[in-house]
Coordinates of C-alpha atoms in Angstrom, one line a residue:
Chain A
X1 CA 159.4 104.2 136.6
X2 CA 158.5 100.7 135.7
X3 CA 155.7 99.1 137.3
X4 CA 155.2 95.4 136.9
X5 CA 151.5 93.9 137.6
X6 CA 150.3 90.3 137.9
X7 CA 147.5 88.8 138.3
X8 CA 146.0 85.2 137.4
X9 CA 144.0 86.6 134.5
X10 CA 142.2 89.8 133.2
X11 CA 140.7 91.0 136.8
X12 CA 144.0 92.6 137.6
X13 CA 143.3 94.9 134.8
X14 CA 141.2 96.9 137.3
X15 CA 144.3 97.5 139.5
X16 CA 146.2 98.8 136.2
X17 CA 143.3 101.1 135.4
X18 CA 143.7 102.4 139.0
X19 CA 147.6 102.8 138.6
X20 CA 147.1 104.4 135.1
X21 CA 144.4 106.6 136.4
X22 CA 146.8 108.1 139.2
X23 CA 150.2 107.8 137.5
X24 CA 150.0 109.1 133.6
X25 CA 154.1 108.6 132.8
X26 CA 155.0 105.5 134.3
X27 CA 155.7 102.5 132.4
X28 CA 153.2 99.6 133.1
X29 CA 154.1 95.8 132.4
X30 CA 151.1 93.7 133.0
X31 CA 151.1 89.8 133.3
X32 CA 147.9 88.1 133.3
X33 CA 148.3 84.2 133.7
X34 CA 145.3 83.1 131.6
X35 CA 146.6 79.7 130.9
X36 CA 146.3 78.5 134.6
X37 CA 143.2 80.8 135.6
X38 CA 141.8 80.6 138.4
X39 CA 144.2 80.5 141.1
X40 CA 141.4 80.8 143.6
X41 CA 140.8 77.0 143.4
X42 CA 144.7 76.2 143.6
X43 CA 146.5 74.6 146.4
X44 CA 148.7 77.4 148.3
X45 CA 152.0 75.3 146.9
X46 CA 150.7 75.9 143.2
X47 CA 149.8 79.7 143.7
X48 CA 153.4 80.5 145.4
X49 CA 155.2 78.6 142.5
X50 CA 152.7 80.4 139.9
X51 CA 153.4 83.6 141.4
X52 CA 157.2 82.8 141.5
X53 CA 157.1 82.5 137.8
X54 CA 155.4 85.4 137.2
X55 CA 157.3 87.7 139.1
X56 CA 160.4 86.5 137.2
X57 CA 159.0 87.2 133.8
X58 CA 158.3 90.6 135.0
X59 CA 161.8 91.1 136.8
X60 CA 163.3 90.9 133.4
X61 CA 162.0 93.8 132.4
X62 CA 163.6 95.9 135.1
X63 CA 160.6 97.1 137.3
X64 CA 161.0 99.2 140.1
X65 CA 158.3 97.9 142.0
X66 CA 155.9 94.8 141.8
X67 CA 152.3 95.0 142.5
X68 CA 150.4 91.5 143.0
X69 CA 146.9 92.4 141.7
X70 CA 145.7 88.7 142.5
X71 CA 144.2 88.7 145.7
X72 CA 144.8 85.0 146.3
X73 CA 148.6 85.2 145.4
X74 CA 148.6 88.3 147.7
X75 CA 147.1 86.0 150.6
X76 CA 149.8 82.9 150.1
X77 CA 152.6 84.2 148.1
X78 CA 153.9 87.6 149.4
X79 CA 156.2 86.5 151.9
X80 CA 158.0 84.4 149.2
X81 CA 158.0 87.1 146.5
X82 CA 159.3 89.6 149.3
X83 CA 162.2 87.2 150.3
X84 CA 162.8 86.1 146.6
X85 CA 162.8 89.6 145.0
X86 CA 165.1 92.9 145.3
X87 CA 162.2 95.4 144.5
X88 CA 159.4 96.3 146.7
X89 CA 156.6 94.1 146.4
X90 CA 152.9 95.2 147.2
X91 CA 149.7 93.0 146.9
X92 CA 145.9 94.1 147.5
X93 CA 145.3 92.8 150.8
X94 CA 147.3 95.1 153.0
X95 CA 146.4 98.6 151.0
X96 CA 142.5 97.1 151.5
X97 CA 142.8 96.3 154.9
X98 CA 144.6 99.8 155.5
X99 CA 141.7 101.9 153.5
X100 CA 139.1 99.5 155.4
X101 CA 140.5 100.6 158.9
X102 CA 140.4 104.1 157.9
X103 CA 136.7 104.0 157.2
X104 CA 135.1 101.8 159.4
X105 CA 133.1 102.4 162.7
X106 CA 133.7 98.9 163.9
X107 CA 132.1 96.3 161.6
X108 CA 133.8 95.0 158.1
X109 CA 132.6 92.5 155.9
X110 CA 135.3 91.0 153.5
X111 CA 134.2 89.1 150.2
X112 CA 136.7 87.1 147.8
X113 CA 137.3 83.9 145.9
X114 CA 136.9 80.7 148.3
X115 CA 140.9 80.5 148.4
X116 CA 140.9 84.5 149.4
X117 CA 138.5 84.0 152.2
X118 CA 140.0 80.7 153.5
X119 CA 143.6 82.1 153.7
X120 CA 142.4 84.1 156.0
X121 CA 144.4 87.2 154.9
X122 CA 142.1 90.0 155.3
X123 CA 140.3 88.8 158.3
X124 CA 143.5 88.2 160.6
X125 CA 144.8 91.7 159.9
X126 CA 141.4 93.1 160.6
X127 CA 140.9 91.4 163.9
X128 CA 144.4 92.2 164.9
X129 CA 143.3 95.9 164.4
X130 CA 140.4 95.1 166.9
X131 CA 137.3 95.2 164.3
X132 CA 134.7 92.8 164.0
X133 CA 135.0 91.2 160.8
X134 CA 132.5 88.9 158.7
X135 CA 133.5 87.2 155.5
X136 CA 132.1 85.1 152.7
X137 CA 133.6 83.4 149.5
X138 CA 131.3 84.5 146.3
X139 CA 132.6 82.2 143.8
X140 CA 129.9 83.3 141.2
X141 CA 131.0 87.0 141.0
X142 CA 134.0 86.1 138.6
X143 CA 131.8 84.3 136.2
X144 CA 129.2 87.1 136.3
X145 CA 131.6 89.8 135.3
X146 CA 133.2 87.5 132.9
X147 CA 129.6 87.0 131.2
X148 CA 129.3 90.9 131.1
X149 CA 126.3 90.6 133.7
X150 CA 127.3 93.8 135.8
X151 CA 124.1 94.8 136.7
X152 CA 120.3 93.3 136.2
X153 CA 118.3 90.5 137.8
X154 CA 120.5 87.5 137.8
X155 CA 123.6 89.9 139.1
X156 CA 120.9 91.6 142.0
X157 CA 119.6 87.9 143.0
X158 CA 123.2 86.6 143.3
X159 CA 124.4 90.1 145.2
X160 CA 121.6 89.4 147.8
X161 CA 122.3 85.7 148.1
X162 CA 125.7 86.3 149.2
X163 CA 125.5 89.8 151.0
X164 CA 122.0 89.7 152.7
X165 CA 123.6 88.3 155.9
X166 CA 126.2 91.1 155.8
X167 CA 123.2 93.7 155.2
X168 CA 121.5 92.1 158.3
X169 CA 124.2 92.0 160.4
X170 CA 124.9 95.7 159.9
X171 CA 128.4 96.0 158.2
X172 CA 129.5 99.3 158.0
X173 CA 132.5 98.6 155.7
X174 CA 132.7 96.1 152.6
X175 CA 136.3 95.3 151.1
X176 CA 136.0 93.7 147.6
X177 CA 138.7 91.2 148.1
X178 CA 139.0 90.3 144.4
X179 CA 139.9 92.3 141.5
X180 CA 136.8 91.3 139.2
X181 CA 134.6 92.9 142.0
X182 CA 135.1 96.5 141.2
X183 CA 133.3 96.1 138.1
X184 CA 130.4 95.0 140.1
X185 CA 130.8 97.6 142.7
X186 CA 127.6 99.9 141.7
X187 CA 125.5 96.9 142.0
X188 CA 126.9 96.0 145.1
X189 CA 126.7 99.3 146.4
X190 CA 123.3 99.7 145.3
X191 CA 122.4 96.7 147.4
X192 CA 124.1 97.8 150.6
X193 CA 123.2 101.2 150.6
X194 CA 124.9 103.1 153.4
X195 CA 128.0 100.7 153.7
X196 CA 131.5 102.2 152.6
X197 CA 132.6 99.7 149.6
X198 CA 136.2 99.5 149.6
X199 CA 137.9 98.9 146.3
X200 CA 141.2 97.3 146.7
X201 CA 142.5 98.5 143.2
X202 CA 142.1 102.6 144.4
X203 CA 143.7 101.5 147.6
X204 CA 146.9 99.9 145.8
X205 CA 147.2 102.9 143.5
X206 CA 147.3 105.5 146.9
X207 CA 149.8 102.8 148.4
X208 CA 152.2 103.3 145.3
X209 CA 152.2 106.8 145.9
X210 CA 154.7 106.7 148.7
X211 CA 157.2 104.6 146.2
X212 CA 156.6 105.6 142.7
X213 CA 157.4 108.9 140.8
X214 CA 155.2 109.7 137.9
X215 CA 157.9 109.4 135.2
X216 CA 158.6 107.2 132.3
X217 CA 157.4 106.9 128.7
X218 CA 153.8 106.1 129.5
X219 CA 153.9 102.7 128.2
X220 CA 151.4 100.1 128.9
X221 CA 152.1 96.4 127.6
X222 CA 149.7 93.5 128.0
X223 CA 151.2 89.9 128.5
X224 CA 148.7 86.7 128.7
X225 CA 150.1 83.2 129.2
X226 CA 147.2 82.3 126.8
X227 CA 144.7 83.7 124.5
X228 CA 141.3 83.1 126.3
X229 CA 138.0 83.1 124.4
X230 CA 136.7 86.7 125.6
X231 CA 140.2 88.2 126.3
X232 CA 140.1 91.5 123.9
X233 CA 136.5 92.0 124.9
X234 CA 137.1 92.0 128.6
X235 CA 140.3 94.4 128.3
X236 CA 138.2 96.9 126.4
X237 CA 135.2 96.5 129.2
X238 CA 137.8 97.1 131.9
X239 CA 140.4 99.3 130.3
X240 CA 138.1 101.2 127.7
X241 CA 140.4 100.9 125.0
X242 CA 141.6 98.2 122.4
X243 CA 145.2 97.9 123.7
X244 CA 146.7 94.7 121.8
X245 CA 147.7 91.7 124.3
X246 CA 150.9 90.0 123.5
X247 CA 150.1 86.1 124.0
X248 CA 153.5 84.1 125.6
X249 CA 152.8 81.0 123.7
X250 CA 156.1 79.5 124.9
X251 CA 155.7 80.7 128.4
X252 CA 152.7 78.4 128.1
X253 CA 154.7 75.6 127.5
X254 CA 157.1 76.5 130.2
X255 CA 154.4 76.6 132.7
Chain B
X1 CA 138.6 45.5 131.5
X2 CA 140.1 48.8 132.5
X3 CA 138.7 52.0 131.4
X4 CA 140.6 55.3 132.0
X5 CA 138.7 58.5 131.9
X6 CA 139.8 62.1 132.2
X7 CA 138.2 65.2 132.3
X8 CA 139.7 68.9 133.0
X9 CA 138.2 68.7 136.4
X10 CA 135.3 66.9 138.6
X11 CA 132.8 67.6 135.6
X12 CA 133.6 64.1 134.0
X13 CA 132.6 62.4 137.2
X14 CA 129.1 62.7 135.7
X15 CA 130.5 60.3 133.0
X16 CA 132.2 57.9 135.3
X17 CA 129.1 57.7 136.9
X18 CA 127.1 56.7 133.7
X19 CA 129.8 54.0 133.0
X20 CA 129.6 52.5 136.4
X21 CA 126.0 52.4 136.5
X22 CA 126.2 50.3 133.3
X23 CA 129.3 48.2 134.0
X24 CA 129.5 47.0 137.7
X25 CA 132.8 45.1 137.4
X26 CA 135.0 47.0 135.3
X27 CA 138.1 48.8 137.0
X28 CA 137.7 52.6 136.3
X29 CA 140.8 55.0 136.6
X30 CA 139.6 58.7 136.8
X31 CA 142.0 61.6 136.2
X32 CA 140.7 65.0 136.7
X33 CA 143.2 67.8 135.8
X34 CA 142.3 70.3 138.5
X35 CA 145.3 72.0 138.3
X36 CA 144.5 73.4 135.2
X37 CA 140.8 73.7 135.0
X38 CA 138.9 74.9 132.8
X39 CA 140.1 73.7 129.5
X40 CA 137.1 75.8 128.2
X41 CA 138.9 79.3 128.2
X42 CA 142.6 77.8 126.7
X43 CA 143.5 77.8 123.3
X44 CA 143.2 74.5 121.1
X45 CA 146.9 73.9 121.1
X46 CA 147.0 73.9 125.1
X47 CA 144.2 71.8 125.1
X48 CA 145.7 69.4 123.0
X49 CA 149.1 69.5 124.9
X50 CA 147.0 68.8 128.3
X51 CA 145.3 66.0 126.8
X52 CA 148.2 64.0 125.7
X53 CA 149.4 64.5 129.2
X54 CA 146.2 63.1 130.7
X55 CA 146.1 60.4 128.4
X56 CA 149.8 59.4 128.9
X57 CA 149.0 59.1 132.7
X58 CA 146.2 56.7 132.4
X59 CA 148.0 54.7 129.4
X60 CA 150.5 53.9 132.1
X61 CA 147.7 52.0 134.1
X62 CA 147.3 49.5 131.2
X63 CA 143.8 50.8 130.4
X64 CA 141.8 48.9 127.3
X65 CA 139.7 51.8 126.4
X66 CA 140.3 56.0 126.8
X67 CA 137.3 58.1 127.3
X68 CA 137.6 61.5 127.0
X69 CA 135.1 63.0 129.4
X70 CA 135.8 66.8 128.9
X71 CA 133.9 68.3 125.8
X72 CA 136.6 70.9 125.2
X73 CA 139.1 68.1 124.7
X74 CA 136.8 65.8 122.6
X75 CA 136.4 68.6 120.4
X76 CA 140.0 69.5 120.0
X77 CA 142.4 66.6 120.8
X78 CA 140.4 63.4 119.7
X79 CA 142.1 63.0 116.4
X80 CA 145.3 63.7 118.1
X81 CA 144.9 61.5 120.8
X82 CA 143.5 58.2 118.4
X83 CA 146.6 59.1 116.4
X84 CA 148.9 58.3 119.5
X85 CA 147.0 55.7 121.6
X86 CA 147.2 52.2 120.8
X87 CA 143.7 51.6 122.7
X88 CA 140.1 52.7 121.4
X89 CA 139.6 56.3 122.4
X90 CA 135.7 57.6 122.5
X91 CA 135.1 61.2 123.2
X92 CA 131.9 62.5 124.5
X93 CA 130.9 64.8 121.4
X94 CA 130.3 61.7 118.8
X95 CA 128.0 59.7 121.2
X96 CA 126.2 62.9 122.3
X97 CA 125.5 63.5 118.6
X98 CA 124.4 59.8 117.7
X99 CA 121.8 59.9 120.3
X100 CA 120.5 63.5 119.5
X101 CA 120.0 62.0 115.7
X102 CA 118.4 59.1 117.2
X103 CA 115.9 61.4 119.2
X104 CA 115.2 64.4 116.8
X105 CA 112.5 65.2 114.7
X106 CA 114.7 68.3 112.8
X107 CA 115.9 70.9 115.3
X108 CA 118.7 70.3 117.6
X109 CA 119.9 72.7 120.3
X110 CA 123.6 72.2 121.7
X111 CA 125.0 73.9 124.7
X112 CA 128.3 73.9 126.2
X113 CA 131.4 75.8 127.3
X114 CA 132.6 78.9 124.7
X115 CA 135.5 76.7 123.6
X116 CA 133.0 73.7 122.5
X117 CA 130.6 75.8 121.1
X118 CA 133.1 77.7 119.2
X119 CA 135.1 74.4 118.0
X120 CA 131.9 73.8 116.1
X121 CA 132.3 70.0 116.9
X122 CA 128.7 69.2 117.6
X123 CA 127.1 71.6 115.4
X124 CA 129.4 70.4 112.0
X125 CA 128.4 66.8 112.7
X126 CA 124.6 67.5 113.3
X127 CA 124.4 69.8 110.3
X128 CA 126.4 66.9 108.0
X129 CA 123.4 64.7 109.0
X130 CA 120.8 67.3 107.8
X131 CA 119.4 68.9 111.0
X132 CA 118.8 72.1 111.6
X133 CA 121.3 73.3 114.6
X134 CA 121.2 75.9 117.1
X135 CA 124.1 76.6 119.8
X136 CA 124.8 78.4 122.6
X137 CA 127.9 79.1 125.0
X138 CA 126.5 79.1 128.8
X139 CA 129.6 80.1 130.8
X140 CA 127.9 80.5 134.3
X141 CA 126.6 76.8 134.3
X142 CA 129.4 75.3 135.6
X143 CA 130.3 77.9 138.2
X144 CA 126.5 77.4 139.3
X145 CA 126.6 73.5 139.6
X146 CA 130.1 74.0 141.3
X147 CA 128.5 76.3 143.8
X148 CA 125.8 73.7 144.5
X149 CA 123.0 75.6 143.0
X150 CA 121.2 73.1 140.9
X151 CA 117.9 74.3 141.2
X152 CA 116.2 77.4 142.6
X153 CA 115.2 80.8 141.3
X154 CA 118.8 82.2 140.4
X155 CA 119.6 78.8 138.1
X156 CA 115.8 79.3 136.7
X157 CA 116.8 82.8 135.7
X158 CA 120.1 81.7 134.1
X159 CA 118.5 78.8 132.5
X160 CA 115.9 81.3 131.0
X161 CA 118.5 83.9 129.9
X162 CA 120.5 81.0 128.0
X163 CA 117.8 78.7 126.8
X164 CA 115.0 81.1 126.3
X165 CA 115.5 81.6 122.6
X166 CA 116.0 77.8 121.9
X167 CA 112.1 77.4 123.1
X168 CA 110.8 80.2 121.0
X169 CA 112.7 78.7 118.0
X170 CA 111.0 75.6 119.0
X171 CA 114.0 72.8 119.3
X172 CA 112.6 69.5 119.8
X173 CA 116.0 67.8 121.0
X174 CA 119.0 69.7 123.6
X175 CA 122.4 68.2 124.0
X176 CA 124.1 68.9 127.2
X177 CA 127.7 69.4 125.7
X178 CA 129.5 69.9 128.8
X179 CA 130.0 67.2 131.6
X180 CA 128.8 69.5 134.4
X181 CA 125.5 70.1 132.8
X182 CA 123.7 66.6 133.6
X183 CA 123.5 67.9 137.2
X184 CA 121.3 70.9 136.0
X185 CA 119.1 68.4 133.7
X186 CA 116.4 68.6 135.9
X187 CA 115.8 72.2 135.8
X188 CA 116.7 72.5 132.1
X189 CA 114.0 70.1 131.3
X190 CA 111.7 71.7 133.8
X191 CA 112.3 75.0 132.0
X192 CA 112.1 73.3 128.1
X193 CA 109.1 71.2 128.8
X194 CA 108.7 68.6 126.0
X195 CA 111.7 68.5 124.7
X196 CA 114.3 65.6 124.8
X197 CA 117.6 66.5 127.1
X198 CA 120.4 64.4 125.8
X199 CA 122.8 63.8 128.4
X200 CA 126.0 62.9 126.6
X201 CA 127.3 60.9 129.8
X202 CA 124.6 58.2 129.1
X203 CA 125.4 58.2 125.5
X204 CA 129.1 57.4 126.3
X205 CA 128.1 54.6 128.6
X206 CA 126.0 53.3 125.5
X207 CA 128.6 53.5 123.1
X208 CA 131.1 51.6 125.5
X209 CA 128.9 48.7 125.2
X210 CA 130.3 47.8 121.6
X211 CA 133.7 47.6 123.2
X212 CA 133.6 46.7 127.1
X213 CA 133.0 43.4 128.6
X214 CA 131.6 43.9 132.4
X215 CA 134.6 42.0 133.7
X216 CA 137.3 43.3 136.4
X217 CA 137.6 43.9 140.3
X218 CA 135.1 47.0 140.4
X219 CA 137.8 49.5 141.4
X220 CA 137.3 52.8 141.0
X221 CA 140.3 55.0 141.5
X222 CA 140.2 59.0 141.3
X223 CA 143.4 61.0 140.4
X224 CA 143.2 65.0 140.7
X225 CA 146.5 67.2 139.6
X226 CA 145.4 69.7 142.5
X227 CA 143.5 69.7 145.7
X228 CA 140.9 72.2 144.7
X229 CA 138.7 73.9 147.4
X230 CA 135.4 72.0 146.9
X231 CA 136.6 68.8 145.4
X232 CA 135.7 66.4 148.0
X233 CA 132.5 67.8 148.5
X234 CA 131.4 67.6 144.6
X235 CA 132.9 64.1 144.4
X236 CA 130.1 63.4 147.1
X237 CA 127.5 65.2 145.4
X238 CA 127.9 63.6 141.9
X239 CA 129.0 59.9 142.6
X240 CA 126.9 59.8 146.1
X241 CA 129.8 58.5 148.1
X242 CA 133.1 59.8 149.9
X243 CA 135.4 58.4 147.6
X244 CA 138.8 59.3 148.7
X245 CA 140.9 61.1 145.8
X246 CA 144.7 61.0 145.1
X247 CA 146.4 64.2 144.6
X248 CA 149.3 64.1 142.0
X249 CA 151.3 66.9 143.6
X250 CA 154.5 65.7 141.6
X251 CA 152.2 65.7 138.3
X252 CA 151.2 69.5 138.7
X253 CA 155.1 70.6 139.0
X254 CA 155.3 68.4 135.8
X255 CA 152.8 70.5 134.3

């Protein structure tokens, strides 16, 4: 089995990590669109166009399923991708929502990039299921992760700034609606205390169990559309090994 | 006189603001490449290609001088732009260096994005002039500004994290090598105390005095390659008025 995973950058590697943890034999092709990261600040039309280009690249590798690891792309482009591709397409929004609904006692918080929150993708599904929903964009979390500040005073202060109102409201479940955020899960859990923190990457791996047989050559290939400054370091921080990325220079030009 | 200004995003509006403060009559055309911001994480080849595309767009407006308001583009693309365009091209690096050299008693600090610092553009020029130079990438400053955190405890802590070593070393002059940073000038100045903080945008406006006559229709036109989430708000924060941006949708597709 071949699984294609794409994200706007390196954050989706947390999804790859969760998939690999569950499926040791499958082949995984990852495409990070570092040339055009972040998608979170782009318009919906642009996000859809970029997502189609990423899907096309992975489709050329005969994938059996496409995982959209980017929350922004999952919020805006999933319908278009499903209408275009012939293989199953799994985003991070629906698995995260399903998992949150299985945990909550009635009050759910959702955090993500500005675009993800503005898209209302999580909130509308949760509300449709009858739970009370509070949402908040947390634009500083991604740069904190990329700066390696996964804990410590600055990170705690920023977490407090964004999540204090959730704590005051008394949410019982929080969805981490951005693939970078699992790396802050420890610090967020510590601040929120007795709240269920739902990591969409685990939820995606669970969802794949219905589709994927754990067969293949255990190959992991990483493609990125540009060589960003901190790329190799971030790959090691997230995946725990020095897997060498392939840079698609010609692809950046096509972009 | 028509002045063209481009930047990878909205930060270059601090340069526009400094130019407008000095020249009330000139026409200014500003292009913010929000569809592809930030340049700071892109490879040098990509930054050069994007810069040429921005310059081409502004050249079509018959500009008399091109200002490269983006430090990353000024670090990597200036030679190529000068070889390609027939009008004078002014970056932010050289004016910032000139101003710093006129202030310093011998020890200069430089801060900017990872790409700007890695490019060595400021450091090599300063060292060639015989001053002692210390440099530091400050990747959290741009997101702090874009989140509107221009002061307060988190901002103070982040400033302390990045600039404490400069204070300990005893720099006498600090170059703000990123167009977003002038918005943090107050907080940075407060932390550093008796240090000359050089704002490149003012330095660029000074440099233009040799080329520009203050004549024109006092027109300001803002173009952006994508409608980012917080764009109109940031325009108002930086320029102090609600100037309406034109979004170049077709241009994003050309990208």
